[in-house]
Amino acid sequence: MSLALAIAAVLLTASSGALSVAFRRQPDRAQRLAAGALVLGALLGMAGAGMALASPVPPSLDVGWQAPFARFAVRLDALSALFLFPVLGVPAAGAVYGLGYFPQARHGARAVRLQIWFGLVTGSMALVCMAANAILFLLAWEVMALAAFLLVLTDHEEPEAQRAAFVYLASAHVGNLALFALFVLLAREAGSWDFARMAGLAATTPAAPWLFGLALGGFGLKAGLMPLHFWLPGAHAAAPSHVSALMSGVLLKTGVYGLLRVTGFFEAPPASWGMALFTVGAVSGVLGVAFALAQHDLKRLLAYHSVENVGIIAMGAGLALLGRARGDGALVLLGLSGAVLHTVNHATFKALLFLGAGAVVHATQTRDLDHLGGLARAMPRTAALFLVGAAAISGLPPLNGFVSEWLVALASVRTAFDLGALPHPHAAALGVPVLALIGGLAAACFAKVVGAVFLGNGRSPHAALGHEPPPSMLAPMAALAAVCFAIGLLPALVIPSLTRAAAQWARLPEAALAAPAAEAARSAARLSAVAAVLLLLVAVLVLWRRRSLGARQPAAETWGCGFTAPTPRMQYTGSSLAEALVIRFGWVFFPRARVIPPAGLFPRRAAFSSSVPDTVLDVGILPALGSLARLAGFSRAALVGGRVQFQALLLLCGLIGLLAWLYASG
Amino acid sequence: MLLSAIQLLLFLSLPPFLLGVINRVKARVAGRTGQPLLQPYFDLWRLLHKGAVYSTTTTWVFRAGPVVGLAAVATAGLLLSFGGAPAMLSFSGDFVLFAYLLGLARFFTALAALDTGSAFEGMGAAREVSFASLAEPALFLCLVVLARATGALSLSQMLGEGLGSAWSTSGPALLLTALALFVVALAENARIPVDDPNTHLELTMIHEVMVLDHSGPDFAFILYGAALKLFLFGALVVRLALGFHFDSPWAALLAFLGGMLVFAVVVGTVESVMARLRLSRVPQMLVGASVLSVFALVLLLR
């Protein structure tokens, strides 16, 4: 039953875009129908996932299929079911948001195309999370990658979108190559393409480190782990905002899912795997937020925060792997729960933030933080909802981001203790201060974003354009914010599902994790108590303030320290706010500045602009590929541009060379 | 339970007195008589009964700042034990919540500052969030050292009975941690050598500049919240330094209160004999504190 619902969800969401074609004569109705179909599919799928989580034996289906090596095998274990919630929920919110943000009545064929690919990417992501056969998995994976490419290309005449989409397509296919190699090797080791047969592989075979490396590379590229994140900021910034929410919130998470799925195949993975994943995660976390701090494009900034959060997820997954190496059930539970819960949480608040950013961009027509300001007055609801997302992503209580970071921090501190006689990589205890650094930097970054966009005074005419979006855009944001509060206030409710996922992933009986799970649930209940006290105190203080102030609230100008003609341009901008922290990370940045200095006694015109390009893409890969292309150009000029005699000579040399090789190899 | 309640009452009532002691020490060292010891209470009382002026630039975020700031710091007090009895609420990993509640207070204070649209307050907010993101890792490193030394995961146990035996087995590491924690306490509470609580109008200050536009009850909430925060950090340092175990909880409470007095005197003395550091030196000091606690961790993990 649960599986039937999930398969229905895949079919319904993947084909929802067809409705927008079928009813294209009445664009409003067509879009509402398509969004309705997608939401209905998502609800069915989430109901199915919920039922699958409740059943102790994962529901599965395995039928023959004509495609070579493939079987239509799907399985909904706890890990898949938990991933289905964000994978279906976020696109559903995005589809409703699209009604106001990207109306078919205004955008016509462009909106129709967007809805077709939007539905298709949703359905294929859900199938990726359910597939239990390597060929089916790769097929769904490829459909997902291509549909996402077409989504990035929605504004296909923009050079920015063309470039971002091309970088994404190239990197996605490099990743796919790694995955082909990975699954071919896995199938050779296991003797089958079915995940069920792959489970239980020994991690001691000579192929095992290669498999882990390929998984880390292939899935890491999709997940956006530093330094494989380079495709991500451009693609997320160029796409329409609800597509950014889908890509940043859940498309990346399929990489996390794949990594967890493949590492779950192995019996007793070595501690070095855990440490490798943990280290990559820590680097992604710190550098991701550092790059985010240096951005002044709202959507690029949010995209870099995805790198940071995937880093936190990888830290949790690395700790869970370490727990399996040490045979420490509590570490497995805390690490994997933290990773999976942070995946769900990040999907929620990042989607919320992208939708909020979309409302701002929609109203003001600019993404530049330093041109905005004071929007909280014109868009109070958007500002409040964005603030919820900002506090959640900074890991502040009583919201959901705190709960998952808390679980990862608990796992990390556990590695400081000596347990049993197995190896103890105590270095993982440094995850706690690393998480604190990430949290502190993220809070700084979101103080910058909220401050520069919503608070103070507007810095340019763009900011004066701000207006509240229609209810169809606010409602999905409100729903996502409600999820942020729900998980943050009642974390104990999700612990049982996370425990089941951890037990199935680590291939342990659930009873083995019962004691640490009970402990975690107890702590989570206390967490709720503290959150309740916090909210109660806030309410009391608000009432007290209201009673003692009454009507005595005279208004005045902000105090200008005696200066009588302050202008909005004198405010701290987002860039100046982050300056003190950005210079600390000067060693990874290659900032580009364009300066026209003031000249003469009565200077007319002076200008300054700066930006921090992506170190990996703009400083590393693109120049390297450029040199390679130039080199190829030179050799081509010598070969093709030369005389016919020279080409004939080369042909002859080639033939002789081939003959010699044939002769030598016997 | 009774003892826990008494501790909570002390936590809510004593912090302004701590500020009074610091001020008295500074006055005496400077050769002045100084304000009355209870002056901070009078200030709070006066502010609570005043009206408030709001800038036309501000929104609800400006009004929410002091409220959330005070509520978060006061809630953090539930997690820390001040004398012999355990805290009101304690669970594994509560130290993370403790630090993040303080982070919540800071986040909202910085946002309220940015809401005024003043360059001055933006500057303060920028400095506060920058230095905090360096102080936070140092604080967490200290807490990890404590967790490792006592084998406990909750603040009450870390600073409870296990601490006595931890001092005898790993004294040097805990001494380094106490030093690092003291530095973090000075930085987090905007005391000299990081920030000068007396200079409201200099381009060098951090915390005070963020709250320039607050007035009346809002400002009272902020001042009281800052006092509570100082008390919390003082309690961390004092509980760590007073490692030995008391048989009677009342004796423990008395020793703790004595320790807090000493803490206030030390903070006052530091403020009297030191100048404020140049702003570019502050990160170095905070990284220094982190290095101290990493060193302590290495000593424990060898």
PDB file of N, CA and C in Angstrom, chain A residues 298-363:
ATOM      1  N   LEU A 298      22.319  38.063  -3.563  1.00  0.00           N
ATOM      2  CA  LEU A 298      21.513  37.346  -2.564  1.00  0.00           C
ATOM      3  C   LEU A 298      21.441  35.846  -2.848  1.00  0.00           C
ATOM      4  N   LYS A 299      21.187  35.470  -4.114  1.00  0.00           N
ATOM      5  CA  LYS A 299      20.977  34.050  -4.401  1.00  0.00           C
ATOM      6  C   LYS A 299      22.291  33.271  -4.432  1.00  0.00           C
ATOM      7  N   ARG A 300      23.375  33.904  -4.901  1.00  0.00           N
ATOM      8  CA  ARG A 300      24.674  33.226  -4.841  1.00  0.00           C
ATOM      9  C   ARG A 300      25.064  32.963  -3.400  1.00  0.00           C
ATOM     10  N   LEU A 301      24.766  33.938  -2.550  1.00  0.00           N
ATOM     11  CA  LEU A 301      25.085  33.803  -1.126  1.00  0.00           C
ATOM     12  C   LEU A 301      24.346  32.599  -0.540  1.00  0.00           C
ATOM     13  N   LEU A 302      23.049  32.509  -0.844  1.00  0.00           N
ATOM     14  CA  LEU A 302      22.276  31.381  -0.312  1.00  0.00           C
ATOM     15  C   LEU A 302      22.821  30.067  -0.866  1.00  0.00           C
ATOM     16  N   ALA A 303      23.271  30.083  -2.142  1.00  0.00           N
ATOM     17  CA  ALA A 303      23.792  28.857  -2.734  1.00  0.00           C
ATOM     18  C   ALA A 303      25.051  28.397  -1.994  1.00  0.00           C
ATOM     19  N   TYR A 304      25.924  29.336  -1.635  1.00  0.00           N
ATOM     20  CA  TYR A 304      27.125  28.929  -0.888  1.00  0.00           C
ATOM     21  C   TYR A 304      26.761  28.366   0.481  1.00  0.00           C
ATOM     22  N   HIS A 305      25.654  28.838   1.046  1.00  0.00           N
ATOM     23  CA  HIS A 305      25.234  28.257   2.324  1.00  0.00           C
ATOM     24  C   HIS A 305      24.838  26.796   2.161  1.00  0.00           C
ATOM     25  N   SER A 306      24.426  26.407   0.957  1.00  0.00           N
ATOM     26  CA  SER A 306      24.137  24.985   0.750  1.00  0.00           C
ATOM     27  C   SER A 306      25.411  24.177   0.875  1.00  0.00           C
ATOM     28  N   VAL A 307      26.524  24.726   0.353  1.00  0.00           N
ATOM     29  CA  VAL A 307      27.805  24.033   0.485  1.00  0.00           C
ATOM     30  C   VAL A 307      28.119  23.832   1.963  1.00  0.00           C
ATOM     31  N   GLU A 308      27.884  24.897   2.743  1.00  0.00           N
ATOM     32  CA  GLU A 308      28.131  24.816   4.183  1.00  0.00           C
ATOM     33  C   GLU A 308      27.284  23.723   4.826  1.00  0.00           C
ATOM     34  N   ASN A 309      25.988  23.722   4.505  1.00  0.00           N
ATOM     35  CA  ASN A 309      25.104  22.779   5.185  1.00  0.00           C
ATOM     36  C   ASN A 309      25.334  21.346   4.746  1.00  0.00           C
ATOM     37  N   VAL A 310      25.669  21.153   3.468  1.00  0.00           N
ATOM     38  CA  VAL A 310      26.016  19.803   3.040  1.00  0.00           C
ATOM     39  C   VAL A 310      27.282  19.363   3.788  1.00  0.00           C
ATOM     40  N   GLY A 311      28.161  20.329   4.068  1.00  0.00           N
ATOM     41  CA  GLY A 311      29.343  20.020   4.875  1.00  0.00           C
ATOM     42  C   GLY A 311      28.958  19.483   6.243  1.00  0.00           C
ATOM     43  N   ILE A 312      27.979  20.127   6.888  1.00  0.00           N
ATOM     44  CA  ILE A 312      27.542  19.665   8.214  1.00  0.00           C
ATOM     45  C   ILE A 312      26.956  18.259   8.093  1.00  0.00           C
ATOM     46  N   ILE A 313      26.174  18.033   7.018  1.00  0.00           N
ATOM     47  CA  ILE A 313      25.585  16.704   6.815  1.00  0.00           C
ATOM     48  C   ILE A 313      26.699  15.668   6.653  1.00  0.00           C
ATOM     49  N   ALA A 314      27.729  16.025   5.858  1.00  0.00           N
ATOM     50  CA  ALA A 314      28.826  15.085   5.645  1.00  0.00           C
ATOM     51  C   ALA A 314      29.578  14.818   6.936  1.00  0.00           C
ATOM     52  N   MET A 315      29.697  15.849   7.794  1.00  0.00           N
ATOM     53  CA  MET A 315      30.343  15.619   9.089  1.00  0.00           C
ATOM     54  C   MET A 315      29.569  14.576   9.891  1.00  0.00           C
ATOM     55  N   GLY A 316      28.240  14.722   9.900  1.00  0.00           N
ATOM     56  CA  GLY A 316      27.413  13.759  10.623  1.00  0.00           C
ATOM     57  C   GLY A 316      27.553  12.361  10.045  1.00  0.00           C
ATOM     58  N   ALA A 317      27.516  12.259   8.699  1.00  0.00           N
ATOM     59  CA  ALA A 317      27.628  10.945   8.067  1.00  0.00           C
ATOM     60  C   ALA A 317      29.003  10.344   8.333  1.00  0.00           C
ATOM     61  N   GLY A 318      30.046  11.195   8.312  1.00  0.00           N
ATOM     62  CA  GLY A 318      31.390  10.708   8.604  1.00  0.00           C
ATOM     63  C   GLY A 318      31.481  10.166  10.020  1.00  0.00           C
ATOM     64  N   LEU A 319      30.858  10.864  10.965  1.00  0.00           N
ATOM     65  CA  LEU A 319      30.883  10.396  12.356  1.00  0.00           C
ATOM     66  C   LEU A 319      30.142   9.076  12.486  1.00  0.00           C
ATOM     67  N   ALA A 320      29.041   8.933  11.726  1.00  0.00           N
ATOM     68  CA  ALA A 320      28.293   7.675  11.780  1.00  0.00           C
ATOM     69  C   ALA A 320      29.142   6.529  11.232  1.00  0.00           C
ATOM     70  N   LEU A 321      29.883   6.785  10.149  1.00  0.00           N
ATOM     71  CA  LEU A 321      30.785   5.760   9.606  1.00  0.00           C
ATOM     72  C   LEU A 321      31.848   5.391  10.634  1.00  0.00           C
ATOM     73  N   LEU A 322      32.356   6.428  11.305  1.00  0.00           N
ATOM     74  CA  LEU A 322      33.349   6.210  12.354  1.00  0.00           C
ATOM     75  C   LEU A 322      32.769   5.336  13.460  1.00  0.00           C
ATOM     76  N   GLY A 323      31.487   5.600  13.767  1.00  0.00           N
ATOM     77  CA  GLY A 323      30.823   4.807  14.788  1.00  0.00           C
ATOM     78  C   GLY A 323      30.752   3.337  14.395  1.00  0.00           C
ATOM     79  N   ARG A 324      30.511   3.079  13.084  1.00  0.00           N
ATOM     80  CA  ARG A 324      30.464   1.680  12.652  1.00  0.00           C
ATOM     81  C   ARG A 324      31.844   1.058  12.743  1.00  0.00           C
ATOM     82  N   ALA A 325      32.885   1.856  12.427  1.00  0.00           N
ATOM     83  CA  ALA A 325      34.236   1.315  12.526  1.00  0.00           C
ATOM     84  C   ALA A 325      34.580   0.981  13.966  1.00  0.00           C
ATOM     85  N   ARG A 326      34.110   1.810  14.900  1.00  0.00           N
ATOM     86  CA  ARG A 326      34.408   1.599  16.309  1.00  0.00           C
ATOM     87  C   ARG A 326      33.444   0.637  16.971  1.00  0.00           C
ATOM     88  N   GLY A 327      32.390   0.277  16.254  1.00  0.00           N
ATOM     89  CA  GLY A 327      31.380  -0.582  16.868  1.00  0.00           C
ATOM     90  C   GLY A 327      30.627   0.138  17.968  1.00  0.00           C
ATOM     91  N   ASP A 328      30.428   1.435  17.789  1.00  0.00           N
ATOM     92  CA  ASP A 328      29.785   2.243  18.820  1.00  0.00           C
ATOM     93  C   ASP A 328      28.400   2.649  18.322  1.00  0.00           C
ATOM     94  N   GLY A 329      27.366   1.959  18.813  1.00  0.00           N
ATOM     95  CA  GLY A 329      26.007   2.191  18.335  1.00  0.00           C
ATOM     96  C   GLY A 329      25.540   3.612  18.566  1.00  0.00           C
ATOM     97  N   ALA A 330      25.914   4.182  19.723  1.00  0.00           N
ATOM     98  CA  ALA A 330      25.439   5.532  20.034  1.00  0.00           C
ATOM     99  C   ALA A 330      25.992   6.530  19.032  1.00  0.00           C
ATOM    100  N   LEU A 331      27.263   6.336  18.644  1.00  0.00           N
ATOM    101  CA  LEU A 331      27.866   7.263  17.674  1.00  0.00           C
ATOM    102  C   LEU A 331      27.165   7.138  16.313  1.00  0.00           C
ATOM    103  N   VAL A 332      26.865   5.883  15.914  1.00  0.00           N
ATOM    104  CA  VAL A 332      26.140   5.667  14.661  1.00  0.00           C
ATOM    105  C   VAL A 332      24.808   6.400  14.714  1.00  0.00           C
ATOM    106  N   LEU A 333      24.108   6.219  15.823  1.00  0.00           N
ATOM    107  CA  LEU A 333      22.780   6.810  15.942  1.00  0.00           C
ATOM    108  C   LEU A 333      22.846   8.326  15.869  1.00  0.00           C
ATOM    109  N   LEU A 334      23.734   8.925  16.680  1.00  0.00           N
ATOM    110  CA  LEU A 334      23.790  10.394  16.733  1.00  0.00           C
ATOM    111  C   LEU A 334      24.256  10.961  15.398  1.00  0.00           C
ATOM    112  N   GLY A 335      25.308  10.350  14.827  1.00  0.00           N
ATOM    113  CA  GLY A 335      25.852  10.870  13.577  1.00  0.00           C
ATOM    114  C   GLY A 335      24.841  10.770  12.449  1.00  0.00           C
ATOM    115  N   LEU A 336      24.260   9.587  12.273  1.00  0.00           N
ATOM    116  CA  LEU A 336      23.340   9.421  11.146  1.00  0.00           C
ATOM    117  C   LEU A 336      22.051  10.225  11.365  1.00  0.00           C
ATOM    118  N   SER A 337      21.555  10.250  12.611  1.00  0.00           N
ATOM    119  CA  SER A 337      20.349  11.050  12.869  1.00  0.00           C
ATOM    120  C   SER A 337      20.630  12.503  12.547  1.00  0.00           C
ATOM    121  N   GLY A 338      21.813  12.982  12.988  1.00  0.00           N
ATOM    122  CA  GLY A 338      22.156  14.373  12.711  1.00  0.00           C
ATOM    123  C   GLY A 338      22.200  14.618  11.220  1.00  0.00           C
ATOM    124  N   ALA A 339      22.844  13.713  10.476  1.00  0.00           N
ATOM    125  CA  ALA A 339      22.996  13.912   9.034  1.00  0.00           C
ATOM    126  C   ALA A 339      21.633  13.908   8.343  1.00  0.00           C
ATOM    127  N   VAL A 340      20.814  12.900   8.644  1.00  0.00           N
ATOM    128  CA  VAL A 340      19.527  12.787   7.944  1.00  0.00           C
ATOM    129  C   VAL A 340      18.591  13.920   8.352  1.00  0.00           C
ATOM    130  N   LEU A 341      18.573  14.230   9.650  1.00  0.00           N
ATOM    131  CA  LEU A 341      17.680  15.302  10.093  1.00  0.00           C
ATOM    132  C   LEU A 341      18.139  16.638   9.523  1.00  0.00           C
ATOM    133  N   HIS A 342      19.453  16.831   9.431  1.00  0.00           N
ATOM    134  CA  HIS A 342      19.918  18.099   8.859  1.00  0.00           C
ATOM    135  C   HIS A 342      19.571  18.178   7.372  1.00  0.00           C
ATOM    136  N   THR A 343      19.544  17.007   6.725  1.00  0.00           N
ATOM    137  CA  THR A 343      19.119  17.000   5.323  1.00  0.00           C
ATOM    138  C   THR A 343      17.690  17.509   5.200  1.00  0.00           C
ATOM    139  N   VAL A 344      16.813  16.982   6.045  1.00  0.00           N
ATOM    140  CA  VAL A 344      15.417  17.418   6.014  1.00  0.00           C
ATOM    141  C   VAL A 344      15.312  18.897   6.399  1.00  0.00           C
ATOM    142  N   ASN A 345      16.031  19.253   7.473  1.00  0.00           N
ATOM    143  CA  ASN A 345      15.940  20.630   7.971  1.00  0.00           C
ATOM    144  C   ASN A 345      16.462  21.620   6.951  1.00  0.00           C
ATOM    145  N   HIS A 346      17.605  21.278   6.353  1.00  0.00           N
ATOM    146  CA  HIS A 346      18.189  22.218   5.399  1.00  0.00           C
ATOM    147  C   HIS A 346      17.248  22.394   4.211  1.00  0.00           C
ATOM    148  N   ALA A 347      16.614  21.300   3.791  1.00  0.00           N
ATOM    149  CA  ALA A 347      15.657  21.416   2.689  1.00  0.00           C
ATOM    150  C   ALA A 347      14.566  22.412   3.061  1.00  0.00           C
ATOM    151  N   THR A 348      14.098  22.359   4.310  1.00  0.00           N
ATOM    152  CA  THR A 348      12.997  23.241   4.715  1.00  0.00           C
ATOM    153  C   THR A 348      13.438  24.694   4.754  1.00  0.00           C
ATOM    154  N   PHE A 349      14.521  24.968   5.529  1.00  0.00           N
ATOM    155  CA  PHE A 349      14.809  26.395   5.695  1.00  0.00           C
ATOM    156  C   PHE A 349      15.475  26.987   4.465  1.00  0.00           C
ATOM    157  N   LYS A 350      16.204  26.171   3.701  1.00  0.00           N
ATOM    158  CA  LYS A 350      16.821  26.742   2.510  1.00  0.00           C
ATOM    159  C   LYS A 350      15.754  27.043   1.463  1.00  0.00           C
ATOM    160  N   ALA A 351      14.760  26.155   1.349  1.00  0.00           N
ATOM    161  CA  ALA A 351      13.659  26.446   0.427  1.00  0.00           C
ATOM    162  C   ALA A 351      12.946  27.714   0.870  1.00  0.00           C
ATOM    163  N   LEU A 352      12.707  27.830   2.181  1.00  0.00           N
ATOM    164  CA  LEU A 352      12.053  29.028   2.717  1.00  0.00           C
ATOM    165  C   LEU A 352      12.850  30.282   2.361  1.00  0.00           C
ATOM    166  N   LEU A 353      14.177  30.210   2.535  1.00  0.00           N
ATOM    167  CA  LEU A 353      15.008  31.386   2.259  1.00  0.00           C
ATOM    168  C   LEU A 353      15.010  31.720   0.782  1.00  0.00           C
ATOM    169  N   PHE A 354      15.082  30.700  -0.085  1.00  0.00           N
ATOM    170  CA  PHE A 354      15.084  30.984  -1.520  1.00  0.00           C
ATOM    171  C   PHE A 354      13.740  31.561  -1.961  1.00  0.00           C
ATOM    172  N   LEU A 355      12.649  31.044  -1.399  1.00  0.00           N
ATOM    173  CA  LEU A 355      11.345  31.594  -1.759  1.00  0.00           C
ATOM    174  C   LEU A 355      11.230  33.034  -1.272  1.00  0.00           C
ATOM    175  N   GLY A 356      11.770  33.303  -0.063  1.00  0.00           N
ATOM    176  CA  GLY A 356      11.769  34.677   0.440  1.00  0.00           C
ATOM    177  C   GLY A 356      12.610  35.578  -0.452  1.00  0.00           C
ATOM    178  N   ALA A 357      13.782  35.083  -0.840  1.00  0.00           N
ATOM    179  CA  ALA A 357      14.653  35.855  -1.721  1.00  0.00           C
ATOM    180  C   ALA A 357      13.942  36.103  -3.044  1.00  0.00           C
ATOM    181  N   GLY A 358      13.202  35.082  -3.515  1.00  0.00           N
ATOM    182  CA  GLY A 358      12.461  35.236  -4.760  1.00  0.00           C
ATOM    183  C   GLY A 358      11.440  36.357  -4.650  1.00  0.00           C
ATOM    184  N   ALA A 359      10.754  36.434  -3.505  1.00  0.00           N
ATOM    185  CA  ALA A 359       9.764  37.499  -3.330  1.00  0.00           C
ATOM    186  C   ALA A 359      10.435  38.865  -3.385  1.00  0.00           C
ATOM    187  N   VAL A 360      11.641  38.954  -2.788  1.00  0.00           N
ATOM    188  CA  VAL A 360      12.375  40.221  -2.808  1.00  0.00           C
ATOM    189  C   VAL A 360      12.805  40.566  -4.234  1.00  0.00           C
ATOM    190  N   VAL A 361      13.374  39.571  -4.935  1.00  0.00           N
ATOM    191  CA  VAL A 361      13.868  39.825  -6.288  1.00  0.00           C
ATOM    192  C   VAL A 361      12.700  40.169  -7.221  1.00  0.00           C
ATOM    193  N   HIS A 362      11.591  39.460  -7.026  1.00  0.00           N
ATOM    194  CA  HIS A 362      10.388  39.674  -7.823  1.00  0.00           C
ATOM    195  C   HIS A 362       9.921  41.122  -7.692  1.00  0.00           C
ATOM    196  N   ALA A 363       9.972  41.633  -6.447  1.00  0.00           N
ATOM    197  CA  ALA A 363       9.452  42.983  -6.210  1.00  0.00           C
ATOM    198  C   ALA A 363      10.459  44.056  -6.619  1.00  0.00           C
TER     199      ALA A 363
END
